[in-house]
Coordinates of C-alpha atoms (C1' of nucleotides) in Angstrom, one line a residue:
Chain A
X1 CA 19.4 -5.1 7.9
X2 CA 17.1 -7.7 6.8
X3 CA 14.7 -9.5 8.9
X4 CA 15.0 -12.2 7.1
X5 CA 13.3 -15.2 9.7
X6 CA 11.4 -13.1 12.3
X7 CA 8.4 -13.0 10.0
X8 CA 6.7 -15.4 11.8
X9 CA 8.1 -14.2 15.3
X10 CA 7.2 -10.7 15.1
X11 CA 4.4 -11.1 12.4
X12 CA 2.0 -10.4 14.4
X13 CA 2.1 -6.5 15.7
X14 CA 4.6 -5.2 12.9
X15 CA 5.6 -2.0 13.7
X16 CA 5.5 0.5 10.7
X17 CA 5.0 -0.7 7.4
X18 CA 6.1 1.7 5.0
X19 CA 3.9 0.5 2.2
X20 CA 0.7 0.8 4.0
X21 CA -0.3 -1.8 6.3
X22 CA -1.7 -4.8 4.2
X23 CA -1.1 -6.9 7.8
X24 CA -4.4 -8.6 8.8
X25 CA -2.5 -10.5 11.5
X26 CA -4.7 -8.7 14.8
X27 CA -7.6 -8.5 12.7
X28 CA -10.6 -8.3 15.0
X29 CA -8.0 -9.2 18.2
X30 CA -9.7 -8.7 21.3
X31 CA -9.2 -5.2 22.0
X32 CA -9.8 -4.1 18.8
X33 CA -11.0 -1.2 16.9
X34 CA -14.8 -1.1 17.3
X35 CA -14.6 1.9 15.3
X36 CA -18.5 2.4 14.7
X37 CA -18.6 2.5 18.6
X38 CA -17.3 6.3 18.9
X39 CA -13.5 4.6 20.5
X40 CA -11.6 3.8 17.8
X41 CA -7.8 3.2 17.6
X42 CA -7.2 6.1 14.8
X43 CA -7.5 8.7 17.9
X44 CA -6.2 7.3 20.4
X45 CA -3.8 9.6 21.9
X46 CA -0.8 8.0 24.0
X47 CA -1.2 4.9 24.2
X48 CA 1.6 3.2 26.4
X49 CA 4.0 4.1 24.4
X50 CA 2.2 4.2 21.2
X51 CA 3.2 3.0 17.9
X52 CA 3.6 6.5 16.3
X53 CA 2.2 5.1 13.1
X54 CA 1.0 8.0 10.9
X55 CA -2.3 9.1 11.1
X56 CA -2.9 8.5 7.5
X57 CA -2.0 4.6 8.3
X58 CA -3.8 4.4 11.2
X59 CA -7.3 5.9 9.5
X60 CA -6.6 3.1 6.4
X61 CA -6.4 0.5 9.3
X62 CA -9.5 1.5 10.9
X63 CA -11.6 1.9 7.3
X64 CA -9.5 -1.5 6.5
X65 CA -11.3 -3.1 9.6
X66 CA -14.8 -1.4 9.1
X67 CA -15.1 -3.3 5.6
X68 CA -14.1 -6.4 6.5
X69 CA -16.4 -6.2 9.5
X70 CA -19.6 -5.4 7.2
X71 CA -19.5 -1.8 9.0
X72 CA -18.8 -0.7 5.6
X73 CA -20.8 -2.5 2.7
X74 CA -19.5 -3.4 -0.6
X75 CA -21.0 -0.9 -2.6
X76 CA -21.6 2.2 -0.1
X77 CA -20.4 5.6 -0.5
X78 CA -18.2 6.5 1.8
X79 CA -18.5 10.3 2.6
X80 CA -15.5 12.1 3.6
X81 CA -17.1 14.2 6.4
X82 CA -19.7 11.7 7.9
X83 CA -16.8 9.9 8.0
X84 CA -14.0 12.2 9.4
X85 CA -16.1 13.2 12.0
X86 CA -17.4 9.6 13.3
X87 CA -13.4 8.5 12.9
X88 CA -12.3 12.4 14.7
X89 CA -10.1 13.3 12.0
X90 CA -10.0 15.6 9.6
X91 CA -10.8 15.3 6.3
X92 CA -7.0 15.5 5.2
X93 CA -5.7 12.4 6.4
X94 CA -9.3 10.5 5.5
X95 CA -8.5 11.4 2.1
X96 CA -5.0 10.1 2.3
X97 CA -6.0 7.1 4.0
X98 CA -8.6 6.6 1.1
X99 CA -6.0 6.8 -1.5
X100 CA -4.1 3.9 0.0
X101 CA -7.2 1.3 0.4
X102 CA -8.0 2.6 -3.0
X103 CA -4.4 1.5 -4.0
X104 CA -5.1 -1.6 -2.5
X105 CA -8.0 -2.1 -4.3
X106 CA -10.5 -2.5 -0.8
X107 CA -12.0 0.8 -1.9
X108 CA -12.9 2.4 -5.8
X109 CA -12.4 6.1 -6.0
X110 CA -14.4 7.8 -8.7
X111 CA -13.8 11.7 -9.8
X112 CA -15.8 13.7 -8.2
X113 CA -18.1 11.1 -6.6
X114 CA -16.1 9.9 -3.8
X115 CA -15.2 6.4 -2.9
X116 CA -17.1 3.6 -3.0
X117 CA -16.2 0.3 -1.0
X118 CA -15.1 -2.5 -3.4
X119 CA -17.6 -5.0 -4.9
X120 CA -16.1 -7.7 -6.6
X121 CA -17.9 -9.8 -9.0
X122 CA -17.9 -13.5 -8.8
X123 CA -16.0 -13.3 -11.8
X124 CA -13.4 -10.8 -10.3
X125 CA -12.9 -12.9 -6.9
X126 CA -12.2 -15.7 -9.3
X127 CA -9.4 -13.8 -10.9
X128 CA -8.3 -13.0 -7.2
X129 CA -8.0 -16.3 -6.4
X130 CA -6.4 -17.6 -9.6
X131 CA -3.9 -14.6 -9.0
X132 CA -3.5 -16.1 -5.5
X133 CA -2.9 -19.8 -6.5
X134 CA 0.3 -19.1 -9.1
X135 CA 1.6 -16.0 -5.9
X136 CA 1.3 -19.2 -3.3
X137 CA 2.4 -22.1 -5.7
X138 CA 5.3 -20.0 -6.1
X139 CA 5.7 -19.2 -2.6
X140 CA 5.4 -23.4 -1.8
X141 CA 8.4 -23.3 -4.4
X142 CA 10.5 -21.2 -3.2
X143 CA 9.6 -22.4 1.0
X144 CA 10.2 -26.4 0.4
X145 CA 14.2 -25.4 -0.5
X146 CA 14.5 -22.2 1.9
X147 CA 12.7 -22.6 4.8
X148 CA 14.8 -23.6 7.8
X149 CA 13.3 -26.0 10.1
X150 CA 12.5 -23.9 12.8
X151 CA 10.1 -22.1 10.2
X152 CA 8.4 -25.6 9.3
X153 CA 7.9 -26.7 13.1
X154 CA 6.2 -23.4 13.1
X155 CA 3.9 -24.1 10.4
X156 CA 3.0 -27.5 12.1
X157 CA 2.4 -25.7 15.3
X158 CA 0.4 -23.2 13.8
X159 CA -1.5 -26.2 12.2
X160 CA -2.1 -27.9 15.8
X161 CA -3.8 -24.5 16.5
X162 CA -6.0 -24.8 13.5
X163 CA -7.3 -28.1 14.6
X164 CA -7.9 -27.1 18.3
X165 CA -9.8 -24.2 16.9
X166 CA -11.7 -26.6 14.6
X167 CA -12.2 -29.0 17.5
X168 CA -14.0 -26.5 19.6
X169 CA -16.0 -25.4 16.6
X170 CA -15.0 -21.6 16.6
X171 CA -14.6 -20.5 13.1
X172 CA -13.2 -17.5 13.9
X173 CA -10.3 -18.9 15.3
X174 CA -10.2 -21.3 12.9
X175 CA -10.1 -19.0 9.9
X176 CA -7.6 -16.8 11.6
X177 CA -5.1 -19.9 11.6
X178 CA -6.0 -21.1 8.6
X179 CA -4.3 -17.3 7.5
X180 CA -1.2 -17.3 9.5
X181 CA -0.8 -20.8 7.6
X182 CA -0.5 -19.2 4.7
X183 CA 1.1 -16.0 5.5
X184 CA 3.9 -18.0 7.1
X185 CA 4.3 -20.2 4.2
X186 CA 4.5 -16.8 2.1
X187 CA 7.0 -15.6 4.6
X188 CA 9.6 -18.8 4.1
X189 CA 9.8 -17.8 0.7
X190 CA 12.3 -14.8 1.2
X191 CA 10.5 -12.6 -1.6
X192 CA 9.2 -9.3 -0.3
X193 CA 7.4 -8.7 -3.4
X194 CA 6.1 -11.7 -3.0
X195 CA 4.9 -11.7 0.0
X196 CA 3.7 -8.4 -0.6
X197 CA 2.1 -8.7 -3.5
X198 CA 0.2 -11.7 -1.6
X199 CA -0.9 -9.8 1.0
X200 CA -2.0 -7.0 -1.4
X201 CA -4.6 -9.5 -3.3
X202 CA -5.4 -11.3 0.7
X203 CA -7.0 -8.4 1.4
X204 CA -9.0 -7.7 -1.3
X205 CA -10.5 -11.3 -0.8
X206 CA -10.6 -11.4 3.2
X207 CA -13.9 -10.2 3.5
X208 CA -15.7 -12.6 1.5
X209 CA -13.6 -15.2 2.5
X210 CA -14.4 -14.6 6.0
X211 CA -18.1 -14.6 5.0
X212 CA -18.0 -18.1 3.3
X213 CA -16.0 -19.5 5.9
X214 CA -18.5 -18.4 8.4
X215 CA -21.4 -19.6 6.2
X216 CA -20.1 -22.7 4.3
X217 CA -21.0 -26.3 6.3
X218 CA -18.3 -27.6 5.1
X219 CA -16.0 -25.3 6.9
X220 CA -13.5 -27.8 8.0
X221 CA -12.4 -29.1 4.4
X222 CA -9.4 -27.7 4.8
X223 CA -8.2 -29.6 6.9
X224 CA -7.4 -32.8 4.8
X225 CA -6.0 -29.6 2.1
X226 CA -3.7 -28.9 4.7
X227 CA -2.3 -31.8 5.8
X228 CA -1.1 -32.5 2.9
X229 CA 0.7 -29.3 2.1
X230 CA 2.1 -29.3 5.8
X231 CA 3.8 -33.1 4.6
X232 CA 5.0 -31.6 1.4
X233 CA 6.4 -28.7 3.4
X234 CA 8.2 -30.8 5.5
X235 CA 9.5 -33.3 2.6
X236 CA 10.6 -30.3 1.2
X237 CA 9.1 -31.5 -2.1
X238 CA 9.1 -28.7 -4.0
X239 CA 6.7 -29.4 -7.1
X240 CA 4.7 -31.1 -5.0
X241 CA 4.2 -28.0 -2.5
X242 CA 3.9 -25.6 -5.1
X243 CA 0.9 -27.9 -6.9
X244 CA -1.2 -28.4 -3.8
X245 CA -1.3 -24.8 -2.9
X246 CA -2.3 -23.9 -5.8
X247 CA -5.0 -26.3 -6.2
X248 CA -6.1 -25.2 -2.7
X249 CA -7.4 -22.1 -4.2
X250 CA -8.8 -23.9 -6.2
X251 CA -11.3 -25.4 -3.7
X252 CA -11.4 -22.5 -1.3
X253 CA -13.2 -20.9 -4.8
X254 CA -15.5 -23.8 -4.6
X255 CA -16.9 -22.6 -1.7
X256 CA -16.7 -19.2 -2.2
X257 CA -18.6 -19.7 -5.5
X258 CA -21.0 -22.0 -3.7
X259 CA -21.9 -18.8 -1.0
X260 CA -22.0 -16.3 -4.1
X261 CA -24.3 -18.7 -5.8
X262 CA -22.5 -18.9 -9.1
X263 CA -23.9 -21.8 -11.1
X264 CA -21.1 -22.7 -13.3
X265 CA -17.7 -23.0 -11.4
X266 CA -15.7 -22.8 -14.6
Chain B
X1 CA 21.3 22.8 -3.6
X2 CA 18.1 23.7 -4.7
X3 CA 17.7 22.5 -8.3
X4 CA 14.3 22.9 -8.7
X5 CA 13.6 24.7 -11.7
X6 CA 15.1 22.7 -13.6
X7 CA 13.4 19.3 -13.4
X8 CA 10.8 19.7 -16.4
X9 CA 13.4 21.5 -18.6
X10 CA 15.7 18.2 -18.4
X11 CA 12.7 16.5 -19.1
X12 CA 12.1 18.9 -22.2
X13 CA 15.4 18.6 -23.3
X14 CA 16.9 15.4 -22.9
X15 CA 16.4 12.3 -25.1
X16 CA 13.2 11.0 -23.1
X17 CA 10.8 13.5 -24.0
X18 CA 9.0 10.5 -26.4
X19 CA 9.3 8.5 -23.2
X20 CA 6.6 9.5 -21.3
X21 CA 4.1 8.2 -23.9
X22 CA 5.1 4.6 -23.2
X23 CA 4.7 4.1 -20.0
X24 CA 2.4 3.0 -17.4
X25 CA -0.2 2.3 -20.2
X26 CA -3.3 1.0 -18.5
X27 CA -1.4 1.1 -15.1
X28 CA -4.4 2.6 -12.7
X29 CA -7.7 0.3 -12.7
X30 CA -9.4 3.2 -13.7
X31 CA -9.7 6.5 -14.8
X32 CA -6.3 6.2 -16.2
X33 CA -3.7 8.8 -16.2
X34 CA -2.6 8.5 -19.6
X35 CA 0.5 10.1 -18.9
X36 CA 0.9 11.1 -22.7
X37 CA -1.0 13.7 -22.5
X38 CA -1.6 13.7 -18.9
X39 CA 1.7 14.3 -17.4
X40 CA 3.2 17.8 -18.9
X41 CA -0.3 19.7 -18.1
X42 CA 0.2 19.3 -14.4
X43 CA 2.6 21.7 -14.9
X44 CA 0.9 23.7 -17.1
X45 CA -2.9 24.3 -15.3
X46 CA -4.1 26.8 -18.0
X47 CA -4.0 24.2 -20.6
X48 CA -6.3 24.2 -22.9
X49 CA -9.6 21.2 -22.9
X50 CA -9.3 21.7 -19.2
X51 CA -8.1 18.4 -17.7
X52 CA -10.7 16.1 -16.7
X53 CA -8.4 14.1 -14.3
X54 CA -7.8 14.6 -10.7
X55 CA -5.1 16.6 -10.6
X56 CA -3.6 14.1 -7.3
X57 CA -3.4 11.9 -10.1
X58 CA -2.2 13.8 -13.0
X59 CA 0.9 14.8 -10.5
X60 CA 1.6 11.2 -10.0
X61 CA 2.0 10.5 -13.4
X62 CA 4.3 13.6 -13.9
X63 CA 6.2 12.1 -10.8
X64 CA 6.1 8.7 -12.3
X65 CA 7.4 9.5 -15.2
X66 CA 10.6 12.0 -13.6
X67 CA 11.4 9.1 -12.2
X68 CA 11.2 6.7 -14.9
X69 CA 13.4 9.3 -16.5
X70 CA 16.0 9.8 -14.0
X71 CA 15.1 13.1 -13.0
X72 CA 14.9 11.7 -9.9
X73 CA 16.9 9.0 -9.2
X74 CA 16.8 5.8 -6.8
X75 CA 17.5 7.0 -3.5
X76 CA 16.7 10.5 -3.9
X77 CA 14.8 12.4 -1.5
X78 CA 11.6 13.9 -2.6
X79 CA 11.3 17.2 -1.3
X80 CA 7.1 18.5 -0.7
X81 CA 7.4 22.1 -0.7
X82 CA 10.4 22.1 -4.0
X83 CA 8.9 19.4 -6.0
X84 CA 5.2 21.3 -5.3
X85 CA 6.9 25.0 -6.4
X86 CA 8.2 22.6 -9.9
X87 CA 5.0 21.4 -10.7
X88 CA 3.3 24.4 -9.4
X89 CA 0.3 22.6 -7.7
X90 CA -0.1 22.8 -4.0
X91 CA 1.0 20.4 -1.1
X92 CA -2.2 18.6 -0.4
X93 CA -2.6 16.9 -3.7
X94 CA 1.2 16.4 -3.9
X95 CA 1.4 14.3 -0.5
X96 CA -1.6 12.5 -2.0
X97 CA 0.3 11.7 -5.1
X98 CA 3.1 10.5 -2.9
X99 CA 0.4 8.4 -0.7
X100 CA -0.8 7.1 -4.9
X101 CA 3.1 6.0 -5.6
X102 CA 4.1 4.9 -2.0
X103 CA 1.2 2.4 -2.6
X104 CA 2.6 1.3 -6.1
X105 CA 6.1 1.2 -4.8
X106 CA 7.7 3.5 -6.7
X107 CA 8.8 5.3 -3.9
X108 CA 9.1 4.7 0.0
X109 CA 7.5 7.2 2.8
X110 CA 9.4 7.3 5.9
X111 CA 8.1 8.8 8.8
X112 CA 9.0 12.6 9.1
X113 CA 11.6 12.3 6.7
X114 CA 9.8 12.5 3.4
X115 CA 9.5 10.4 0.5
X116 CA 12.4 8.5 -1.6
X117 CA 12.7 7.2 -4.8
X118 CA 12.3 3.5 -4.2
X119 CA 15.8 1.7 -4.6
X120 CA 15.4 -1.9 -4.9
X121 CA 18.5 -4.0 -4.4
X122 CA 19.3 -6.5 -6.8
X123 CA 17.8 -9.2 -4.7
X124 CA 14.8 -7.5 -4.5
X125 CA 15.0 -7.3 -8.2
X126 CA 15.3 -10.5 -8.5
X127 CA 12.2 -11.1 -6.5
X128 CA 10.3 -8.9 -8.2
X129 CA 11.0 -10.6 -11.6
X130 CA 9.7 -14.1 -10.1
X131 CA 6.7 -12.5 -9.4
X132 CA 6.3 -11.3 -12.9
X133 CA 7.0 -14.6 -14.1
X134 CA 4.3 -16.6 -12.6
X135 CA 1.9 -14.0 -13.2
X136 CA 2.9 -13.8 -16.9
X137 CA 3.3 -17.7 -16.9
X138 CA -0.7 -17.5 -15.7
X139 CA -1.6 -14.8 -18.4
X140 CA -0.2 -17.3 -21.4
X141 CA -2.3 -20.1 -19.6
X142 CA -5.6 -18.1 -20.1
X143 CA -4.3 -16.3 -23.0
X144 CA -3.4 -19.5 -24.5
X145 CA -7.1 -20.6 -23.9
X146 CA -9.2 -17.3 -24.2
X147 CA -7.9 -15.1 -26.6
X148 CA -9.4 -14.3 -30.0
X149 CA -7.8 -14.6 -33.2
X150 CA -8.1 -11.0 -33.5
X151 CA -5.8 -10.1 -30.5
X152 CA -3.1 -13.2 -31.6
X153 CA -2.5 -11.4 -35.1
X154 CA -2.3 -8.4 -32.9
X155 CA 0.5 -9.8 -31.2
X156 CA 2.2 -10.9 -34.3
X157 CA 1.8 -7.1 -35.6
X158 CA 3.2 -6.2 -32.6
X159 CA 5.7 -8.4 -33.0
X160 CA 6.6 -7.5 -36.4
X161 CA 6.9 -3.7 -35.2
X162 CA 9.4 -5.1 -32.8
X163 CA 11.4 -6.7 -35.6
X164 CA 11.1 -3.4 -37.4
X165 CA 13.0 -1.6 -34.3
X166 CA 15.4 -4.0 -34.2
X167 CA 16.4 -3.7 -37.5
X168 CA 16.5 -0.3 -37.2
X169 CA 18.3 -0.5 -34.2
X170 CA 15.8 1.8 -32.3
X171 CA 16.4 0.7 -29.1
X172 CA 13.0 2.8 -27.3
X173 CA 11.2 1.6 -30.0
X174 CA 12.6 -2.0 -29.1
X175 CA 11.9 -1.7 -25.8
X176 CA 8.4 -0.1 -26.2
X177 CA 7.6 -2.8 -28.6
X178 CA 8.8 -5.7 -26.1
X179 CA 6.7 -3.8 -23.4
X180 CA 3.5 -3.7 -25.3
X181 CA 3.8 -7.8 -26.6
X182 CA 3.4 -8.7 -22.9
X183 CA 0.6 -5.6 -21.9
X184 CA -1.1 -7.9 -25.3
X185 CA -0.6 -10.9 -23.8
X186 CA -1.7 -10.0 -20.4
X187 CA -4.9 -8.8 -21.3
X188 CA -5.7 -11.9 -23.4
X189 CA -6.0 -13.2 -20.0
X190 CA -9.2 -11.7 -19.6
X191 CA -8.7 -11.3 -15.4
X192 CA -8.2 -7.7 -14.4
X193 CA -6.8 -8.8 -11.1
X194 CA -3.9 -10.4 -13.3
X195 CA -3.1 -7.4 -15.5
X196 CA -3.3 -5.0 -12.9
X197 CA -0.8 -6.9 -10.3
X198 CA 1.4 -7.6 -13.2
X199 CA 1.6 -3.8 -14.2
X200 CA 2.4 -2.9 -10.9
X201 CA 5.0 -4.9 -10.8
X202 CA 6.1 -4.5 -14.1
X203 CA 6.2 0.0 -13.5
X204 CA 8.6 -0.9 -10.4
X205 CA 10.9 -2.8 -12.7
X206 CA 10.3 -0.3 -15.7
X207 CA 13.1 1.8 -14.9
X208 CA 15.9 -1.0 -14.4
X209 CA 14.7 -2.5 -17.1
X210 CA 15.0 0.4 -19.6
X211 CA 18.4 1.0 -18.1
X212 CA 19.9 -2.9 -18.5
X213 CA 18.3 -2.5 -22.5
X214 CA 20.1 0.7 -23.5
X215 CA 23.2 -0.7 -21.5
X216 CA 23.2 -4.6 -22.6
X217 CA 24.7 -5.8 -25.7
X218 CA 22.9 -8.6 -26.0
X219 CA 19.1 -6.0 -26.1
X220 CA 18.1 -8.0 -28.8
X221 CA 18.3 -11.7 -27.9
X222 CA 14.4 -11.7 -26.5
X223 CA 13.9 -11.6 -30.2
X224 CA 14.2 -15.6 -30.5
X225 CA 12.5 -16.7 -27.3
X226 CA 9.7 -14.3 -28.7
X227 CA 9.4 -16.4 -31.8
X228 CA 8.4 -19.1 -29.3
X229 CA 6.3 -17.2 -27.7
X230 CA 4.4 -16.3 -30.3
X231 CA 4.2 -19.6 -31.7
X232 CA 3.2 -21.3 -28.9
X233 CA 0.3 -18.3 -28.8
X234 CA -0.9 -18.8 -32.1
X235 CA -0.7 -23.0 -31.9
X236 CA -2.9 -22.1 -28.5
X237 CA -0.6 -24.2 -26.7
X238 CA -1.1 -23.4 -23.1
X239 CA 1.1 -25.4 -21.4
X240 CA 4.1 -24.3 -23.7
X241 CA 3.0 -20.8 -23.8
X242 CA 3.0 -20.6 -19.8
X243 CA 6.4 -22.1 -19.8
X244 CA 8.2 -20.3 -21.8
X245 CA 6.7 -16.7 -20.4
X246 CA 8.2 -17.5 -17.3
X247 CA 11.6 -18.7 -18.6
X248 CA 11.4 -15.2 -20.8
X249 CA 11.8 -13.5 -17.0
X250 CA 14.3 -15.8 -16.0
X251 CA 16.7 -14.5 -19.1
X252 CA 15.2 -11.1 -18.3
X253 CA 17.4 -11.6 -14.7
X254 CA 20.3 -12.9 -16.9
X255 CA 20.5 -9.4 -18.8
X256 CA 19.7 -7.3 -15.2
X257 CA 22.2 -8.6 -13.1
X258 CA 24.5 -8.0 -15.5
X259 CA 24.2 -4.9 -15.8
X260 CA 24.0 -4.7 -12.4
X261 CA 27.2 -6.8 -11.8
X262 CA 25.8 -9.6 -9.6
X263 CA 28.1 -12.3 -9.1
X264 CA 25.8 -15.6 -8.6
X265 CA 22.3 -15.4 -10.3
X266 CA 21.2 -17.5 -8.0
Chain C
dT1 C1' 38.6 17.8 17.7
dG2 C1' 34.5 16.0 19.5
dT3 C1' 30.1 16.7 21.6
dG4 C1' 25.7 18.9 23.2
dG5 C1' 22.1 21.3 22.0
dA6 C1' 19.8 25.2 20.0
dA7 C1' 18.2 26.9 15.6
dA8 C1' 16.5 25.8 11.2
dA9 C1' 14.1 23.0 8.1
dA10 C1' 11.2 19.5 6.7
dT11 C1' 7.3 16.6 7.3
dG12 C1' 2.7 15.5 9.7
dG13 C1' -1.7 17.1 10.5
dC14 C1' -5.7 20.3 10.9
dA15 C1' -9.0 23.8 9.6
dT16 C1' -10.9 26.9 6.6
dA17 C1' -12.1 28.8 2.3
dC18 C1' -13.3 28.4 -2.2
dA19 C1' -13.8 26.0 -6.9
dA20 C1' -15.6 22.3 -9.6
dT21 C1' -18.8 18.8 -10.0
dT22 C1' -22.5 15.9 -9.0
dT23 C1' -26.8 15.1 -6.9
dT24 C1' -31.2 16.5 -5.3
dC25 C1' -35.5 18.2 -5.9
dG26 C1' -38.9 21.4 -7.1
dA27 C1' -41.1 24.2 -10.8
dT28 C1' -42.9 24.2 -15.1
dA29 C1' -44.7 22.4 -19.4
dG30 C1' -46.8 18.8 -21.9
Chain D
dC1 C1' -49.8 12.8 -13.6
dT2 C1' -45.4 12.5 -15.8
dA3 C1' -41.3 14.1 -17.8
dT4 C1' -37.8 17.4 -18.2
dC5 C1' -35.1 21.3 -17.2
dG6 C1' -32.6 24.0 -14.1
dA7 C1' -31.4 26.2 -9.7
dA8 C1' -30.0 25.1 -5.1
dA9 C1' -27.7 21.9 -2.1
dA10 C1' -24.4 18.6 -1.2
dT11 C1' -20.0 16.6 -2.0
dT12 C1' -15.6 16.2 -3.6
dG13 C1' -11.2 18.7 -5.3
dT14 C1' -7.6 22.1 -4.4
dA15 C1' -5.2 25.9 -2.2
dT16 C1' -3.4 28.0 1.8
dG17 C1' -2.0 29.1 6.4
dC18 C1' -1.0 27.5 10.8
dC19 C1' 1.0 24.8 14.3
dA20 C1' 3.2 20.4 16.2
dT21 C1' 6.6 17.0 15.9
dT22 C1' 10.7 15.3 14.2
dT23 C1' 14.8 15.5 11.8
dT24 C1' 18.8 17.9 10.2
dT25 C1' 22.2 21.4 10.5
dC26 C1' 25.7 23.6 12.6
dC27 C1' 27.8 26.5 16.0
dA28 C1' 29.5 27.2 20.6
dC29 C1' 32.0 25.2 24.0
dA30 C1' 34.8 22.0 26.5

DNA sequence: TGTGGAAAAATGGCATACAATTTTCGATAG
DNA sequence: CTATCGAAAATTGTATGCCATTTTTCCACA
């Protein structure tokens, strides 16, 4: 029963994911949610032959998308009812919904106050993205010695995309490659917990990733990053892998720090 | 078939009843359960000192610790409206608390067919306890670096309770002791991201890992590569320190998949 | 004995009601 | 005018009943 190499193949419209779906992989697609709008995908009724993903999920995915799209602000209070009623659901599965982000750390829920969307600290994020370096150096580790070839001519092709998406300048597209990378690197390693665990922490950073990647001018620096770690990959060097993603965290909190405005980098 | 009544009076009765004050210490971000105290009043509301916690969350912990327990075992299908009638709270804050431990992986949701004790397979294990290892190889890096001289004699004292255990051949004790070194260590770190993905982690191994230490002959031999451990600690050697808290998990596999009876350890 | 399908049971979801708590805001005193 | 206290309003927490959907059980029937 285990799905071992269609990560990449299926990754990107998973069907139901039991442990609440940490998947970014459509995030802001095309037809997307547009929840603030009035249509939104939580109520949706019958879609041709709709994923019957539970409502609960669904909500969380739509909240999920509102934060990372600024629709939500780090810091606001979310009210239940204001927001069961723009999102057409009762306050039932909002609250359920709620519990999971809050579980995945996107949102804070305090007693008798409601929740609150997350807002990190520069500090915090930096402990996100040390967390991230050791989950992806271990991923590299584990990927150079399991992934089958098919899975590393995949990463390369993925990394053609990212540099037709940098050639024609759109960031968006760029950043959302620059994630599958990773996410498919993640996947080769064979370690669910891992991968979860990954995507867990991803999420909690996405937003202000996305923010920096759409600010910084030095957008593109990745690229160089990546080359490297696609060559390593494909040498199947293991240490070496597992060092250079790890030190790519490193400088994506380089420019993260340098949108937040920390002075010392530690 | 319906056994309900009688979950909390096992839990009364049998050997565990200590138990419940070990676990899960500092496992929510916030506003933590503190399942000593926390987890019998869910099913007793009238309690006095009226409790101050949601009750979503003071169910969870009573759930987390049945199952930490073996009240409810691996696999086991979590019946809403029997397990609600046992802890006499309603349904609403139940599902929420199943929502709370789907998210933490304790247990699995599957669509319109309930909840189940999550069941890992030794593989998964395995998984799992690489994860734990690089994030535990991380803490001893920062630990190694950050910590004050205050919190390394803590670990020592907590290290000499372990001894104490051992010689009295207490194996709870043992295994409390063992768990609260690392909780130490981890928070040395100084990166809440860190310890709170490592205690998620660690609560979905907690119960295998009680199991293999009442079961395995060898429960004490993590006395020796704690010696190191703590030596590297208190010589602040990072590098050492981060080395040997990820081999600590690799041995931690030796003794699991024993019990467990996998052939190759991969 | 095997199969189809109806009945039963369980979960998914909604709405309402009420309790507990926080927040708001106005009245009063200094 | 400001500060503080407290009642009212707003918001979250919990319980309960209801129905829809899906799964499971199991009995009739071939």
């Amino acid at each position: 029963m285990r799905k071992a190499g269609s990560y990449i193949r299926n990754g990107m419209q998973n069907e139901f994911v039991a442990f609440g779906a940490l998947c970014y992989a459509g995030f802001m697609t095309e037809g997307s949610v547009s929840t603030a709008q009035g249509d939104q995908a939580a109520t949706r009724p019958d879609d041709a032959g709709g994923p019957r993903l539970p409502l609960t999920q669904r909500v969380a995915g739509a909240i999920r998308d509102m934060i990372v799209q600024d629709q939500l602000k780090p810091g606001e209070r979310i009210r239940e009812r204001a927001l069961s009623e723009v999102l057409k659901v009762s306050r039932t599965p909002l609250r359920e919904a709620l519990k999971l982000l809050s579980a995945e750390g996107l949102v804070e829920i305090l007693p008798h106050r409601g929740a609150v969307v997350a807002n990190p600290e520069p500090q915090e994020i930096y402990g996100k993205l040390q967390v991230l370096g050791v989950l992806e150096s271990l991923a590299g580790e584990l990927a150079a010695v399991q992934a089958t070839d098919e899975e590393i001519s995949e990463v390369r092709a993925l990394h053609f995309e990212m540099l037709a998406s940098y050639t024609r300048k759109n960031r968006l597209e760029y950043f959302k490659a620059n994630q599958k990378i990773h996410r498919a690197i993640l996947s080769c390693s064979r370690n669910e917990a891992l991968i979860e665990t990954h995507s867990r922490i991803n999420a909690q950073l996405y937003r202000v990733r996305y923010q920096s990647n759409l600010r910084n001018r030095k957008w593109q620096s990745a690229i160089e990053e990546h080359e490297d770690i696609l060559h390593a990959l494909e040498a199947r060097d293991s240490g070496r892998l597992s060092a250079l993603l790890r030190a790519h965290l490193g400088s994506t909190w380089a420019k993260v720090s340098e949108m937040l405005g920390v002075s010392g980098s530690e």
